[in-house]
CSV table of C-alpha atoms in Angstrom, one decimal:
chain,number,residue,atom,x,y,z
A,2,MET,CA,-26.4,8.1,-2.0
A,3,THR,CA,-25.1,11.5,-1.7
A,4,SER,CA,-23.9,13.2,-4.8
A,5,SER,CA,-24.1,16.8,-6.0
A,6,THR,CA,-24.1,18.4,-9.3
A,7,THR,CA,-22.3,21.5,-10.3
A,8,ALA,CA,-21.8,23.2,-13.8
A,9,ALA,CA,-18.0,24.3,-14.7
A,10,THR,CA,-17.4,28.1,-14.9
A,11,THR,CA,-15.3,27.8,-18.1
A,12,PRO,CA,-17.0,30.4,-20.6
A,13,GLY,CA,-18.4,28.2,-23.4
A,14,VAL,CA,-18.0,24.9,-21.8
A,15,ALA,CA,-21.1,23.3,-20.6
A,16,GLU,CA,-19.4,20.5,-18.5
A,17,THR,CA,-21.0,18.9,-15.3
A,18,THR,CA,-19.3,17.7,-12.5
A,19,ARG,CA,-20.6,15.7,-9.6
A,20,ARG,CA,-19.2,14.9,-5.9
A,21,LEU,CA,-19.0,11.2,-5.4
A,22,THR,CA,-17.2,9.0,-2.8
A,23,GLY,CA,-14.2,6.9,-4.0
A,24,ALA,CA,-16.8,4.0,-3.3
A,25,GLN,CA,-19.5,5.5,-5.6
A,26,ILE,CA,-16.9,6.1,-8.3
A,27,ILE,CA,-16.1,2.6,-8.4
A,28,ALA,CA,-19.6,1.4,-8.3
A,29,GLU,CA,-20.5,3.6,-11.3
A,30,SER,CA,-17.4,2.7,-13.2
A,31,LEU,CA,-18.6,-0.8,-12.8
A,32,ILE,CA,-22.2,-0.4,-13.8
A,33,ALA,CA,-20.9,1.9,-16.7
A,34,ARG,CA,-19.1,-1.2,-18.1
A,35,GLY,CA,-21.9,-3.7,-17.6
A,36,VAL,CA,-20.5,-5.6,-14.4
A,37,PRO,CA,-23.5,-7.0,-13.1
A,38,TYR,CA,-22.2,-8.3,-9.6
A,39,ALA,CA,-19.7,-7.3,-6.9
A,40,VAL,CA,-18.3,-10.6,-5.1
A,41,GLY,CA,-16.8,-10.7,-1.7
A,42,ILE,CA,-16.9,-10.5,2.2
A,43,PRO,CA,-18.0,-7.3,3.8
A,44,GLY,CA,-15.2,-6.2,6.2
A,45,HIS,CA,-13.7,-3.4,8.0
A,46,GLY,CA,-11.6,-2.5,4.8
A,47,SER,CA,-14.6,-2.5,2.7
A,48,TRP,CA,-17.4,-1.1,4.3
A,49,SER,CA,-17.9,2.2,2.1
A,50,LEU,CA,-17.8,0.1,-0.9
A,51,VAL,CA,-20.5,-2.2,0.5
A,52,ASP,CA,-22.6,0.7,1.3
A,53,ALA,CA,-22.3,2.1,-2.2
A,54,ILE,CA,-23.0,-1.4,-3.9
A,55,ARG,CA,-26.2,-1.4,-1.8
A,56,ASP,CA,-27.0,2.0,-2.9
A,57,TYR,CA,-26.7,1.2,-6.5
A,58,ALA,CA,-28.8,-2.0,-6.3
A,59,PRO,CA,-30.1,-3.5,-8.3
A,60,ARG,CA,-27.9,-2.2,-11.2
A,61,LEU,CA,-25.1,-3.8,-9.3
A,62,LYS,CA,-25.8,-6.6,-7.1
A,63,LEU,CA,-23.6,-7.8,-4.2
A,64,LEU,CA,-22.9,-11.5,-3.9
A,65,GLN,CA,-21.7,-12.1,-0.5
A,66,VAL,CA,-19.6,-15.4,-0.2
A,67,MET,CA,-18.1,-17.5,2.8
A,68,HIS,CA,-14.6,-17.2,1.9
A,69,GLU,CA,-12.3,-15.0,-0.1
A,70,GLN,CA,-11.1,-17.4,-2.4
A,71,SER,CA,-14.6,-18.4,-3.1
A,72,ALA,CA,-15.0,-14.8,-4.6
A,73,ILE,CA,-12.2,-15.2,-6.9
A,74,HIS,CA,-13.0,-18.7,-7.9
A,75,LEU,CA,-16.7,-17.3,-8.7
A,76,ALA,CA,-15.4,-14.9,-10.8
A,77,ASP,CA,-13.2,-17.2,-12.8
A,78,GLY,CA,-15.9,-19.4,-13.5
A,79,TYR,CA,-18.3,-16.4,-14.5
A,80,TYR,CA,-15.9,-15.1,-17.0
A,81,ARG,CA,-14.9,-18.7,-18.5
A,82,ALA,CA,-18.8,-19.3,-19.1
A,83,SER,CA,-19.9,-15.6,-20.3
A,84,GLY,CA,-16.6,-14.0,-21.3
A,85,ARG,CA,-17.6,-11.2,-18.8
A,86,PRO,CA,-15.3,-10.0,-16.1
A,87,LEU,CA,-16.6,-9.7,-12.3
A,88,PHE,CA,-15.6,-7.6,-9.7
A,89,CYS,CA,-14.3,-9.0,-6.2
A,90,PHE,CA,-13.5,-7.4,-2.9
A,91,THR,CA,-12.0,-8.2,0.3
A,92,SER,CA,-10.9,-6.5,3.6
A,93,ILE,CA,-7.5,-5.8,4.8
A,94,GLY,CA,-4.4,-8.2,5.4
A,95,PRO,CA,-5.2,-11.7,6.2
A,96,GLY,CA,-8.7,-11.8,4.4
A,97,ALA,CA,-7.0,-10.5,1.3
A,98,CYS,CA,-4.3,-13.0,1.5
A,99,ASN,CA,-7.0,-15.6,1.2
A,100,THR,CA,-7.3,-14.6,-2.5
A,101,VAL,CA,-3.8,-15.8,-3.6
A,102,VAL,CA,-4.9,-19.4,-4.9
A,103,GLY,CA,-7.9,-18.0,-7.0
A,104,MET,CA,-5.6,-15.2,-8.1
A,105,GLY,CA,-2.7,-17.5,-9.3
A,106,THR,CA,-5.4,-19.7,-11.1
A,107,ALA,CA,-7.0,-16.6,-12.8
A,108,TYR,CA,-3.4,-15.4,-13.9
A,109,VAL,CA,-2.2,-18.6,-15.3
A,110,ASP,CA,-5.4,-19.5,-17.1
A,111,SER,CA,-5.8,-15.7,-18.6
A,112,THR,CA,-8.9,-14.9,-16.6
A,113,ALA,CA,-10.1,-11.2,-16.6
A,114,LEU,CA,-11.4,-10.1,-13.2
A,115,MET,CA,-10.7,-7.0,-11.0
A,116,LEU,CA,-9.9,-7.4,-7.2
A,117,MET,CA,-10.3,-4.5,-4.6
A,118,THR,CA,-8.5,-5.2,-1.4
A,119,GLY,CA,-9.2,-2.7,1.4
A,120,SER,CA,-6.3,-0.7,2.9
A,121,VAL,CA,-5.7,1.2,6.2
A,122,HIS,CA,-6.4,5.0,6.0
A,123,THR,CA,-3.6,6.8,4.0
A,124,HIS,CA,-2.5,8.5,7.2
A,125,MET,CA,-2.3,5.1,9.3
A,126,ARG,CA,-0.1,3.4,6.7
A,127,GLY,CA,3.1,2.0,8.3
A,128,HIS,CA,1.8,1.7,11.8
A,129,ALA,CA,0.3,-1.9,11.6
A,130,ALA,CA,-3.3,-0.7,12.2
A,131,LEU,CA,-6.3,-2.7,11.3
A,132,GLN,CA,-4.4,-5.9,10.0
A,133,GLU,CA,-2.1,-4.1,7.7
A,134,LEU,CA,0.7,-5.9,6.1
A,135,GLU,CA,3.6,-3.4,6.8
A,136,ARG,CA,6.7,-5.1,8.0
A,137,ARG,CA,8.6,-4.9,4.9
A,138,HIS,CA,6.9,-1.9,3.2
A,139,ASP,CA,3.8,0.3,4.3
A,140,ALA,CA,0.5,-1.1,3.0
A,141,ASP,CA,2.2,-3.8,1.6
A,142,PHE,CA,-0.5,-6.3,0.3
A,143,PRO,CA,0.0,-5.4,-3.5
A,144,ARG,CA,3.6,-7.1,-3.3
A,145,VAL,CA,1.9,-10.3,-2.3
A,146,LEU,CA,-0.2,-10.6,-5.4
A,147,GLU,CA,2.4,-8.9,-7.5
A,148,PRO,CA,3.4,-12.1,-9.6
A,149,LEU,CA,-0.2,-13.1,-10.0
A,150,VAL,CA,-1.8,-9.8,-11.4
A,151,LYS,CA,-1.2,-8.1,-14.7
A,152,ARG,CA,-0.9,-4.9,-12.8
A,153,TRP,CA,-1.6,-3.4,-9.4
A,154,TRP,CA,-2.6,0.4,-8.2
A,155,GLN,CA,-2.8,1.9,-4.8
A,156,PRO,CA,-4.3,5.3,-5.2
A,157,SER,CA,-3.8,8.1,-2.2
A,158,ARG,CA,-6.5,10.2,-3.4
A,159,VAL,CA,-10.2,10.0,-4.5
A,160,ASP,CA,-9.6,11.7,-7.7
A,161,GLU,CA,-7.0,9.5,-8.9
A,162,LEU,CA,-9.7,6.6,-9.0
A,163,PRO,CA,-11.5,7.4,-12.2
A,164,GLY,CA,-8.2,7.1,-14.1
A,165,ILE,CA,-6.9,4.3,-12.4
A,166,LEU,CA,-10.3,2.4,-13.1
A,167,ASP,CA,-10.0,3.2,-16.7
A,168,ARG,CA,-6.5,1.9,-16.9
A,169,ALA,CA,-7.3,-1.2,-14.9
A,170,TRP,CA,-10.2,-2.3,-17.0
A,171,ILE,CA,-7.9,-1.7,-20.3
A,172,GLU,CA,-5.0,-3.6,-18.8
A,173,MET,CA,-7.2,-6.5,-17.6
A,174,LEU,CA,-8.9,-7.2,-20.8
A,175,CYS,CA,-6.3,-6.0,-23.6
A,176,GLY,CA,-3.8,-8.3,-24.8
A,177,ARG,CA,-3.7,-11.6,-22.7
A,178,PRO,CA,-6.4,-11.1,-20.3
A,179,GLY,CA,-5.9,-11.4,-16.7
A,180,PRO,CA,-6.5,-10.3,-13.2
A,181,VAL,CA,-5.7,-6.9,-12.0
A,182,LEU,CA,-5.7,-5.5,-8.4
A,183,LEU,CA,-6.7,-2.3,-6.7
A,184,ASP,CA,-5.7,-1.7,-3.3
A,185,VAL,CA,-7.9,1.1,-1.9
A,186,PRO,CA,-7.7,2.8,1.3
A,187,MET,CA,-10.6,3.1,3.4
A,188,ASP,CA,-10.3,7.0,3.6
A,189,VAL,CA,-10.0,6.8,-0.3
A,190,GLN,CA,-13.2,4.9,-0.5
A,191,ALA,CA,-15.2,7.2,1.8
A,192,ASP,CA,-14.1,10.6,1.0
A,193,ALA,CA,-15.3,12.5,-1.7
A,194,ALA,CA,-14.3,14.7,-4.6
A,195,GLU,CA,-15.7,16.2,-7.8
A,196,VAL,CA,-15.7,14.2,-10.8
A,197,ARG,CA,-16.9,14.3,-14.6
């Protein structure tokens, strides 16, 4: 795990920032919220995330399933049994589409879970690279799940992740619980930014 720490230069303010990758930001956010498992199938759209999860083990454990739908159903059952949400992840395009049935179940039964789907690098959006769903809109997978999630986000920069993760956690649990979606480009997972 690579991170650096620097002190803020504002007089009278002792604030510390660290340089973390997007995937490390996601992993640390899950650990801070007590999420014990990240469930999914490693793939080209999630390698940086998988590396971060392994770096943070045993505080965050990777549960690899054999099918993307299984990840969602596992998280659904875990929430029903424990009242605690899990984090699921998939790769890009067809693999992400395999989550639709499970997300539908989670939505209608008010199961809180967070799904992260990988997405193409931001500079590759709209070029149908790496199984991107782009025929109607660039990086269009979130629209597939739009009727089945309380809300979805598609960050373009690493520094957006902390705020998006906070909002996603609140949205997932407040009011009627339900699933949320983060569609995170590969470069946003791999690039680093200074965070508090």
